[in-house]
PDB file of C-alpha atoms in Angstrom:
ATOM      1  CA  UNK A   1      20.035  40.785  25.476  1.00 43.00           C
ATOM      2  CA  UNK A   2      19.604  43.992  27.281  1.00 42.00           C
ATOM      3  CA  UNK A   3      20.355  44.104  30.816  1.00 47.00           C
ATOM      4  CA  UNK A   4      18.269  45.689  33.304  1.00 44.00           C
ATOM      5  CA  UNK A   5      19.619  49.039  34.483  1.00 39.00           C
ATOM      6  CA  UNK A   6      20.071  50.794  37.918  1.00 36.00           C
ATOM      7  CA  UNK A   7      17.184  53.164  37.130  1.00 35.00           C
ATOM      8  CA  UNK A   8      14.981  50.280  36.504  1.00 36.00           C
ATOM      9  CA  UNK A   9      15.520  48.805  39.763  1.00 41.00           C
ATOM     10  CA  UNK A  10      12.752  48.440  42.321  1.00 39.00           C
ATOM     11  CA  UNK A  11      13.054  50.518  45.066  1.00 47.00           C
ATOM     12  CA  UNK A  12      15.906  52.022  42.893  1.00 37.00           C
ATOM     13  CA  UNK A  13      17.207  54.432  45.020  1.00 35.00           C
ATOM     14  CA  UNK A  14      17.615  51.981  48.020  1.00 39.00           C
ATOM     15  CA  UNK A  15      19.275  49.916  45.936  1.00 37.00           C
ATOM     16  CA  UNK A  16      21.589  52.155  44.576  1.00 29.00           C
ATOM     17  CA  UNK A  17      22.760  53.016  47.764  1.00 31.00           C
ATOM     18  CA  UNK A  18      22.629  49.295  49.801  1.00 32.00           C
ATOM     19  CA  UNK A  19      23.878  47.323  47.287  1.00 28.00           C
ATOM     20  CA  UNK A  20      25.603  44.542  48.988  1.00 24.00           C
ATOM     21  CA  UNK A  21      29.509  44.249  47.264  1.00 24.00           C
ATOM     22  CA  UNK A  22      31.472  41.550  47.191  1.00 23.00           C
ATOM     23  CA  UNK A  23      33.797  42.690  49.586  1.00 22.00           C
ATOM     24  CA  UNK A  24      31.494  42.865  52.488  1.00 24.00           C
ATOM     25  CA  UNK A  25      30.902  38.932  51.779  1.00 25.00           C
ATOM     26  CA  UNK A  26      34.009  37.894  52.217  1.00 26.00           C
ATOM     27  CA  UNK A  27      34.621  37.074  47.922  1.00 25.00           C
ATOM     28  CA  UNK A  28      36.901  39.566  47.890  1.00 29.00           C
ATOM     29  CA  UNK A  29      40.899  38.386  46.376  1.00 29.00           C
ATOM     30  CA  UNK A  30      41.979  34.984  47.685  1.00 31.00           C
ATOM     31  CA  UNK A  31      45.430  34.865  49.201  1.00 33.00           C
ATOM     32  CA  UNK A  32      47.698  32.466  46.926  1.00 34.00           C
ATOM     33  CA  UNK A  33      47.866  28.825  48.166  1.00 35.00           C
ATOM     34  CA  UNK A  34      51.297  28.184  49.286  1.00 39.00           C
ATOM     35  CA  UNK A  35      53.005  24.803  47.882  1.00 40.00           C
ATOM     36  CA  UNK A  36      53.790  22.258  50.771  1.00 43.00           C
ATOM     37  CA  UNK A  37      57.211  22.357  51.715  1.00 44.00           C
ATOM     38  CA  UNK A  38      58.689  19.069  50.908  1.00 43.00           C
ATOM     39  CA  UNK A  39      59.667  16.641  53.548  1.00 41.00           C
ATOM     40  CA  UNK A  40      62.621  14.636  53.404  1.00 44.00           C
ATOM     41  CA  UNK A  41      62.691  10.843  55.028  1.00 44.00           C
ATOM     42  CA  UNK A  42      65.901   8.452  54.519  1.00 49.00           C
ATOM     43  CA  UNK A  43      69.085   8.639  53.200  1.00 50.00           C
ATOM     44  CA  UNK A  44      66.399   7.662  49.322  1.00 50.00           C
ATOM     45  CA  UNK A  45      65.239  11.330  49.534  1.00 49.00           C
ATOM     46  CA  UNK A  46      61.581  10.208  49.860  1.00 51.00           C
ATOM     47  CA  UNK A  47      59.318  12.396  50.253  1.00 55.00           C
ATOM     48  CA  UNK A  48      56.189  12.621  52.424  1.00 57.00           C
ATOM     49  CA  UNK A  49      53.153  14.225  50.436  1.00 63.00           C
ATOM     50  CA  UNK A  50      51.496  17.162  52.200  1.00 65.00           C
ATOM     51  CA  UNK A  51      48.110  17.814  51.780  1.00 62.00           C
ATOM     52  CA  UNK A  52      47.478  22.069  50.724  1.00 64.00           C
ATOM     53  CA  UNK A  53      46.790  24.595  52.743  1.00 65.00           C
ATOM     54  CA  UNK A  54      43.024  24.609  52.717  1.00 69.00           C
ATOM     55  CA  UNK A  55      41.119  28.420  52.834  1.00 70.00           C
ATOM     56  CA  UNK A  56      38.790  28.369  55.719  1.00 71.00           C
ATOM     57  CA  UNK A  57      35.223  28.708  54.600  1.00 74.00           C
ATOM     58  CA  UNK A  58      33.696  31.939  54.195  1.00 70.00           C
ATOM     59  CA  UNK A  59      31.222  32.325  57.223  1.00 77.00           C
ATOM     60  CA  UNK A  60      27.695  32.648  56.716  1.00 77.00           C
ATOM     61  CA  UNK A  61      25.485  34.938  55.560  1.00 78.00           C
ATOM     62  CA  UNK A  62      23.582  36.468  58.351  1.00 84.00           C
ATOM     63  CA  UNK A  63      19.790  34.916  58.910  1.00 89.00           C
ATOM     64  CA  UNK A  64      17.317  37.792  57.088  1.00 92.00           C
ATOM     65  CA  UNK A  65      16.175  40.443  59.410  1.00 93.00           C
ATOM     66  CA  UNK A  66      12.786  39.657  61.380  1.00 94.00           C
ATOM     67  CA  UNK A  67       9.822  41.380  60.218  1.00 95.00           C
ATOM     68  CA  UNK A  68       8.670  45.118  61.945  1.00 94.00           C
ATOM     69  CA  UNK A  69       5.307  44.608  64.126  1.00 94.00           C
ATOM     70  CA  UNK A  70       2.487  44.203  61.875  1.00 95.00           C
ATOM     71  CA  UNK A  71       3.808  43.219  58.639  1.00 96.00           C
ATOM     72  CA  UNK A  72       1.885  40.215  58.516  1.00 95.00           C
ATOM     73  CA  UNK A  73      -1.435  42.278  58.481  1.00 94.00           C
ATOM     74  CA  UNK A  74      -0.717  45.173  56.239  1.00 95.00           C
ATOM     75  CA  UNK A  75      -3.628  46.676  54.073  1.00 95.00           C
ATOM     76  CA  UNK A  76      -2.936  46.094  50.438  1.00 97.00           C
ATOM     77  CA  UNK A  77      -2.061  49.592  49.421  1.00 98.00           C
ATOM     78  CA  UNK A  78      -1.201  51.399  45.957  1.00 97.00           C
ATOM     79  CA  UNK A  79       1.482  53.530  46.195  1.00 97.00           C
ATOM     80  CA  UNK A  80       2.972  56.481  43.881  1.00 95.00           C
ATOM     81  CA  UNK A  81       6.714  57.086  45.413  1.00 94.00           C
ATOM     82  CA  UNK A  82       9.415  59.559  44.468  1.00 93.00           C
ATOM     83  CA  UNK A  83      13.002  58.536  44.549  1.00 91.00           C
ATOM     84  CA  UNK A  84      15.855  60.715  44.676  1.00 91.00           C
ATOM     85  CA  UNK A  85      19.381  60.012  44.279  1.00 90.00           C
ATOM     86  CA  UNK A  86      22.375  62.451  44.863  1.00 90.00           C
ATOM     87  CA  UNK A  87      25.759  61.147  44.420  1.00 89.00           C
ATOM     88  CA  UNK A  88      29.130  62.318  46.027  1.00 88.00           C
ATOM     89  CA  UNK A  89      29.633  64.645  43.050  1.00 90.00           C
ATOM     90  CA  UNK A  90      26.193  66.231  43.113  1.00 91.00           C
ATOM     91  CA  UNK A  91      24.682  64.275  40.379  1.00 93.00           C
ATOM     92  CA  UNK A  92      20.936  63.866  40.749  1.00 93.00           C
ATOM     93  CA  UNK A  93      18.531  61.387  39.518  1.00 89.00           C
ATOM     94  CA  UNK A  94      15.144  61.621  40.038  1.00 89.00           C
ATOM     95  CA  UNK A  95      12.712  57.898  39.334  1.00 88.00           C
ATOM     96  CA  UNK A  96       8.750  57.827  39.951  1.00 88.00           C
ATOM     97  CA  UNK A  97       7.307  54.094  40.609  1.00 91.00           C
ATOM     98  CA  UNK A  98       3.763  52.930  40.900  1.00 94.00           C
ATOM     99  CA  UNK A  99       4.077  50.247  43.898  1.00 95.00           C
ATOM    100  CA  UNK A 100       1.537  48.067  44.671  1.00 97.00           C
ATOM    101  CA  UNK A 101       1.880  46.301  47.937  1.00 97.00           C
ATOM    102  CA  UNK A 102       0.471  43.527  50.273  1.00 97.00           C
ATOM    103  CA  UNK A 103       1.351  41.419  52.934  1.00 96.00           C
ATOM    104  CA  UNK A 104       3.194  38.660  51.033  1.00 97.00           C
ATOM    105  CA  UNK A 105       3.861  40.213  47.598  1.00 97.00           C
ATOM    106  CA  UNK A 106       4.998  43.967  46.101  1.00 96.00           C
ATOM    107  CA  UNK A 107       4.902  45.092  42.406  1.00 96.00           C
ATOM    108  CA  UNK A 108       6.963  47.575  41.223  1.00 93.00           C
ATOM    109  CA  UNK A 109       6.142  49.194  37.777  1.00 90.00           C
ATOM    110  CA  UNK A 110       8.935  51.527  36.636  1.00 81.00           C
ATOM    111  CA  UNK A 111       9.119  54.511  34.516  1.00 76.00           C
ATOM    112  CA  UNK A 112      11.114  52.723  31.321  1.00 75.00           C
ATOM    113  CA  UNK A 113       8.635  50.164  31.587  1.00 80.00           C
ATOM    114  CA  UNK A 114       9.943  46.885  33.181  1.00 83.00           C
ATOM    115  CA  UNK A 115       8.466  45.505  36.154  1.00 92.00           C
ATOM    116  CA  UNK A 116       9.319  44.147  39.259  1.00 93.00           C
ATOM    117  CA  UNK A 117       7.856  41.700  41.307  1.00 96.00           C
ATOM    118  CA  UNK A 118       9.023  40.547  45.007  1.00 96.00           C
ATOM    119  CA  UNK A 119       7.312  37.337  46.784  1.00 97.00           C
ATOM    120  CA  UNK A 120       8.059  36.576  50.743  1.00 97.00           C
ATOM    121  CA  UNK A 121       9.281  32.762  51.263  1.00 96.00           C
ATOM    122  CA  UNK A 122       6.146  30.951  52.311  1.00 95.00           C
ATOM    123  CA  UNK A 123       8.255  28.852  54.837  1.00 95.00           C
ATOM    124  CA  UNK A 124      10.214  31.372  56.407  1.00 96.00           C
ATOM    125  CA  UNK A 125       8.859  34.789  55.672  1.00 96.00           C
ATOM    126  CA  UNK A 126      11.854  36.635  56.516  1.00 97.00           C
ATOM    127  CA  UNK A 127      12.893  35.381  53.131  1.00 97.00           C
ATOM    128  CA  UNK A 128      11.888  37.029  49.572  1.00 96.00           C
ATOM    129  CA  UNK A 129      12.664  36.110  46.233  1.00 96.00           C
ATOM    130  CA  UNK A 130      12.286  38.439  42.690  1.00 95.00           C
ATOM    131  CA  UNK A 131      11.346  38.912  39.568  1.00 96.00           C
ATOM    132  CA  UNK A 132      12.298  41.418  36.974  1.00 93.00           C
ATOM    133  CA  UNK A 133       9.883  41.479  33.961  1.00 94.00           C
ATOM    134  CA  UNK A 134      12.062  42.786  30.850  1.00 91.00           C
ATOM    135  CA  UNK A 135       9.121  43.021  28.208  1.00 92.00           C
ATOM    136  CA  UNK A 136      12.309  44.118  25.889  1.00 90.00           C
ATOM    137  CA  UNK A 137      13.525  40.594  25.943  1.00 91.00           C
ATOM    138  CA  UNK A 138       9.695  39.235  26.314  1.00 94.00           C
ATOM    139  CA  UNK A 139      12.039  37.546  29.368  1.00 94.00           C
ATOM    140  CA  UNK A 140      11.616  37.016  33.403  1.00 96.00           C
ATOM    141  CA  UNK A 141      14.278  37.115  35.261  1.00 95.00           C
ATOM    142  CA  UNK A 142      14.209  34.679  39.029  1.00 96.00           C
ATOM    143  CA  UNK A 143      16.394  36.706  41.501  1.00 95.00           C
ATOM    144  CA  UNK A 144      16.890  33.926  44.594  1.00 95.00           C
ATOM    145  CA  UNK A 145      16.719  34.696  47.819  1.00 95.00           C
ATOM    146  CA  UNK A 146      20.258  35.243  48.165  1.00 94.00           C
ATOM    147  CA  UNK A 147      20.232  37.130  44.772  1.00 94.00           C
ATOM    148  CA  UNK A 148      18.029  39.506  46.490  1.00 93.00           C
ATOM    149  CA  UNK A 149      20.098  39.978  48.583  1.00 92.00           C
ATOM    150  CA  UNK A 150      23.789  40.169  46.868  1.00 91.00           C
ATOM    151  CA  UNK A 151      22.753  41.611  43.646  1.00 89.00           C
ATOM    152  CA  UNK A 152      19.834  44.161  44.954  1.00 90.00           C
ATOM    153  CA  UNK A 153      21.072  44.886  48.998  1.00 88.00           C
ATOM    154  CA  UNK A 154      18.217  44.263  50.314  1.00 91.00           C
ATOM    155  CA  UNK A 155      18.496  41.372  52.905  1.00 93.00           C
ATOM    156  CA  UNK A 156      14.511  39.706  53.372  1.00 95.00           C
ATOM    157  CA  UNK A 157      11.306  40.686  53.328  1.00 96.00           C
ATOM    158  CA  UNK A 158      11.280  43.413  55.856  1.00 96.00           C
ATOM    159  CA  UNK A 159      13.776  45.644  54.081  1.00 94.00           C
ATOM    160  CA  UNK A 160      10.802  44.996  50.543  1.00 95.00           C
ATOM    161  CA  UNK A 161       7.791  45.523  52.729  1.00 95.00           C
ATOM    162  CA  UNK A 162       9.126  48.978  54.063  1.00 95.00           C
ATOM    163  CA  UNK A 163      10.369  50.280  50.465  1.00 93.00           C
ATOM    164  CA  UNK A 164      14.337  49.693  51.486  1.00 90.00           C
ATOM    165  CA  UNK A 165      14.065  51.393  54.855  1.00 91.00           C
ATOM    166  CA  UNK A 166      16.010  48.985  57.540  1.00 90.00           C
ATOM    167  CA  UNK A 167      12.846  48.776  59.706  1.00 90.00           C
ATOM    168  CA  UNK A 168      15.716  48.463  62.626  1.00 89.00           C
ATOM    169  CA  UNK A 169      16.599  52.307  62.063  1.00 88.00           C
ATOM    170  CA  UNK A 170      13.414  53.155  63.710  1.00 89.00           C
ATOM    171  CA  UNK A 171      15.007  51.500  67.121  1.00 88.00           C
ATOM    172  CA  UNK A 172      17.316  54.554  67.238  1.00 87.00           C
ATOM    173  CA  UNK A 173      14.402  57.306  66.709  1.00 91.00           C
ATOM    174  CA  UNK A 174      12.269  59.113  68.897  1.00 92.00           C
ATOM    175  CA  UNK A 175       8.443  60.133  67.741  1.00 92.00           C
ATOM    176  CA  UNK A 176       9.085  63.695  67.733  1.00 92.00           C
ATOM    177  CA  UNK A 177       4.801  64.474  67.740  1.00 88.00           C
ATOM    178  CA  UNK A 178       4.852  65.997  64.593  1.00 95.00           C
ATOM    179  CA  UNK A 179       2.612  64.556  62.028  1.00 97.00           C
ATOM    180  CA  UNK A 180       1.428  64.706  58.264  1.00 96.00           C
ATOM    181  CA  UNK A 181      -1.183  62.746  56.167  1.00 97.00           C
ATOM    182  CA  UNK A 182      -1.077  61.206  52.840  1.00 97.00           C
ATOM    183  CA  UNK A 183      -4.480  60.170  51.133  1.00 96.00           C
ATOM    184  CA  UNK A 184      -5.668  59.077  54.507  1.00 93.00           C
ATOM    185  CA  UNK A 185      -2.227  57.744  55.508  1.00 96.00           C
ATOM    186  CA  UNK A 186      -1.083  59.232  58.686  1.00 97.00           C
ATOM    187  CA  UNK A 187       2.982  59.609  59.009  1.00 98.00           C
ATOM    188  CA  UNK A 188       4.397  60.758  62.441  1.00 97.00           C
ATOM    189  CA  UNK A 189       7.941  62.030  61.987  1.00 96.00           C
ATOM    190  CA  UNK A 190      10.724  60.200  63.903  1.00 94.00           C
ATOM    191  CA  UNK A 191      14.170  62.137  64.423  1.00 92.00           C
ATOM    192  CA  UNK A 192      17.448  61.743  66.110  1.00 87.00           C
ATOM    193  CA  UNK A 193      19.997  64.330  67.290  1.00 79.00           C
ATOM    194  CA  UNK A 194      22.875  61.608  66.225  1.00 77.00           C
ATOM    195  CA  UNK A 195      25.043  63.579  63.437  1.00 71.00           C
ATOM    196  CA  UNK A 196      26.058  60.186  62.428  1.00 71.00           C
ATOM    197  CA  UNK A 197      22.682  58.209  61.809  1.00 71.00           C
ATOM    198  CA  UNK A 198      22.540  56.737  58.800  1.00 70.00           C
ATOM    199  CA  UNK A 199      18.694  57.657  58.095  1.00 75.00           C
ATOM    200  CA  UNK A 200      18.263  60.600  61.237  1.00 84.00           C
ATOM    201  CA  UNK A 201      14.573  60.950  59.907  1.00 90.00           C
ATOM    202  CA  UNK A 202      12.358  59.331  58.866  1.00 94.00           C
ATOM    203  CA  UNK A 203       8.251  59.918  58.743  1.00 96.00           C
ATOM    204  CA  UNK A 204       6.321  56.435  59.316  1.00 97.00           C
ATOM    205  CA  UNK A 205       3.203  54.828  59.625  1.00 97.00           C
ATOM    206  CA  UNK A 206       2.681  52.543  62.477  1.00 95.00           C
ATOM    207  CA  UNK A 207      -0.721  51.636  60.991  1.00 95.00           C
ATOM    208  CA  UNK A 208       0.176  50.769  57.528  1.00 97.00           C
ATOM    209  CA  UNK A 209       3.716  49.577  58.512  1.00 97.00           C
ATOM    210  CA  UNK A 210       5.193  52.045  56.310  1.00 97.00           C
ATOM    211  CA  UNK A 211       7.428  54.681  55.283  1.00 96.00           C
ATOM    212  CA  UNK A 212       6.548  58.299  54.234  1.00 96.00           C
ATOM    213  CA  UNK A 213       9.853  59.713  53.588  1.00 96.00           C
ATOM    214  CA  UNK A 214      13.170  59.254  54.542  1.00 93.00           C
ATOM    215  CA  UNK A 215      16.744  59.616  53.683  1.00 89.00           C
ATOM    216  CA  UNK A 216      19.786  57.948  53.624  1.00 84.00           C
ATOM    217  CA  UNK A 217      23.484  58.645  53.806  1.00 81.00           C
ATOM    218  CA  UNK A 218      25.935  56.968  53.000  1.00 79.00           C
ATOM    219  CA  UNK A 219      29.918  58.039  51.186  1.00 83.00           C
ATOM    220  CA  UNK A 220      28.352  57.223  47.788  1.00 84.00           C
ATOM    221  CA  UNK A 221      25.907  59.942  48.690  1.00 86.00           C
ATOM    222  CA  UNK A 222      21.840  60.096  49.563  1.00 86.00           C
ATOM    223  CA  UNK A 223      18.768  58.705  48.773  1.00 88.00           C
ATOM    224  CA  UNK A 224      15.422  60.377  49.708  1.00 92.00           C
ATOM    225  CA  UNK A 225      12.342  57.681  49.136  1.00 93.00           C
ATOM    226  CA  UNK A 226       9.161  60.188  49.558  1.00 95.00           C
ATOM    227  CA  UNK A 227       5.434  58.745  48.991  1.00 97.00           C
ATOM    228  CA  UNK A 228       3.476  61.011  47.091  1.00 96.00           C
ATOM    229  CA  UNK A 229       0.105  59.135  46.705  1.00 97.00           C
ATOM    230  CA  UNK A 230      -1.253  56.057  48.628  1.00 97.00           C
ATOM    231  CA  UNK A 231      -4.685  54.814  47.252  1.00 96.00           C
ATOM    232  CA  UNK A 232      -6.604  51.745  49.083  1.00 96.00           C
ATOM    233  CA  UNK A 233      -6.059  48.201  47.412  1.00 97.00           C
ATOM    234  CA  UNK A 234      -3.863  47.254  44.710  1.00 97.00           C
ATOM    235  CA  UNK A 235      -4.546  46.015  40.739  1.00 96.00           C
ATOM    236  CA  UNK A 236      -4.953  41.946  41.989  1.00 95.00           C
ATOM    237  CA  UNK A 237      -3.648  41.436  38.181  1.00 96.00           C
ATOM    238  CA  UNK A 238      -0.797  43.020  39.107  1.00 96.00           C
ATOM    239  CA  UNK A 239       0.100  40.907  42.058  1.00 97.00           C
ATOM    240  CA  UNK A 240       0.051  37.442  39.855  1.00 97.00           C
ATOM    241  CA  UNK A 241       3.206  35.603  39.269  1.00 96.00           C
ATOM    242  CA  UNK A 242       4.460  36.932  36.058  1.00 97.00           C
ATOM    243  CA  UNK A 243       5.029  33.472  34.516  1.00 96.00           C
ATOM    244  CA  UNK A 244       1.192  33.626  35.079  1.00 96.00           C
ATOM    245  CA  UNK A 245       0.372  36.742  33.732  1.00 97.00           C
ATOM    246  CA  UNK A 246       3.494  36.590  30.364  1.00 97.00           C
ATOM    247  CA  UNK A 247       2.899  32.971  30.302  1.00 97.00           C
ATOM    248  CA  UNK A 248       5.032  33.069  26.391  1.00 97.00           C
ATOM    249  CA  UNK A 249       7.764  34.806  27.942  1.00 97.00           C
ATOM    250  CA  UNK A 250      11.063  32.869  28.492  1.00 96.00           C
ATOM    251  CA  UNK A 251      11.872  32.268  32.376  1.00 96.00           C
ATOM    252  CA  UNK A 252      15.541  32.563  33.442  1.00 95.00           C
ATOM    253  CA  UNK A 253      17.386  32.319  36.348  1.00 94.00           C
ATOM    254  CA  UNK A 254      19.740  35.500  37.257  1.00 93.00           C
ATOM    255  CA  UNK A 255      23.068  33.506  37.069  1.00 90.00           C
ATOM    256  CA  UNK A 256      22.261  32.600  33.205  1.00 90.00           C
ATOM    257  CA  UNK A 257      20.578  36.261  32.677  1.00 88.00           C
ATOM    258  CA  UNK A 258      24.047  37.566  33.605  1.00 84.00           C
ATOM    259  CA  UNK A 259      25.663  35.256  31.220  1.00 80.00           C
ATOM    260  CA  UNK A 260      23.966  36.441  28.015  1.00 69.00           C
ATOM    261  CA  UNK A 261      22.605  33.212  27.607  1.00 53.00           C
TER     262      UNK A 261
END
């Protein structure tokens, strides 16, 4: 079975650059569990049983991030963005996506075909869940919430609705007055004279709760997300559950997708 690749990754080049490791979970190498010492009682050499050392449970995951001001109301938008990825070497990759986004669902079609599609948690819409559409393996792949989040880096919702940005970022920017427009989209640029901010501009859209461009940095390397074209509504095709619209494809969670099975 052919496994999805970075490239085809929605919002690929946030990905690339957030994905959440291991490591920073607290999965990384257990220590070794120590044997009990043994305990002797009486002159019979009996000997008291121990219990193990138990490993303290890794702490939790922190709750998803809450959503920017105004994500609930967003205008369904289409959106043709431009990702650029640079890494530490000066390698360059370069992926186009057609997003189409509302206020409770995003659809991602890539360049090599497969599709994404990302759904906020009814319940608690901080929360998202995803689907990769491999039309290779006629196959849909269900990314949980927290698969969203291990596997893809990006923690709920707001980080999907905003194309990877961490809507938080914009806390640490000033409106600097300058502004551009996109297809109707107005962008104001936001700026900081920090050396070490980790996106120190980025052009947004108070409006349409969105991004225009912006980079990140990290010591992987950068990722600039630029949109290029933003048309009114979206495909509403699109924007059905793909079990709905590949209802003979086979559904599979990402644990067993990983597996081969």
């Amino acid at each position: 079975m052919r496994r999805p690749t970075p490239s085809s990754v929605v919002l690929a080049g946030c990905v690339l650059a957030a994905v959440i490791t291991a490591a920073s979970l607290g999965l990384g190498p257990r220590e070794p569990t120590r044997a009990a010492p043994r305990t002797v009682v009486g002159g019979d050499d009996a000997v008291v049983p121990i219990p193990p050392a138990r490993r303290a449970p890794d702490p939790p995951p922190p709750p998803p991030p809450s959503l920017p001001p105004g994500a609930n109301d967003v205008v369904p938008l289409t959106l043709e963005v431009h990702i650029r990825t640079e890494d530490a070497g000066g390698h360059v990759q370069t992926v186009r996506q057609t997003v189409s986004r509302a206020a409770d669902r995003l659809h991602v079609h890539t360049v090599n075909g497969a599709e994404w599609y990302f759904e906020r948690n009814v319940r608690d819409p901080r929360r998202v869940s995803g689907f990769l559409v491999d039309h290779a393996s006629r196959a849909i792949v269900i990314y949980s919430d927290s698969d969203v989040r291990n596997e893809l880096g990006l923690p709920g919702w707001a980080f999907v609705v905003t194309l990877g940005l961490d809507p938080g970022r914009l806390a640490d920017l000033e409106p600097s007055g300058e502004v551009r427009t996109v297809d109707r989209v107005r962008f104001t640029r936001y700026t900081t004279s920090r050396s070490d901010a980790a996106a120190p501009v980025v052009w947004w859209s108070d409006q349409h709760v969105l991004p225009g461009e912006f980079v990140t940095r990290n010591e992987t390397g950068s990722t600039r997300v630029s949109v290029e074209r933003a048309r009114a509504g979206v495909n509403a095709n699109v924007l059905q559950p793909p079990s709905f619209r590949f209802p003979d494809y086979r559904v599979i969670d990402f644990a067993d997708w990983q597996e081969h099975h």
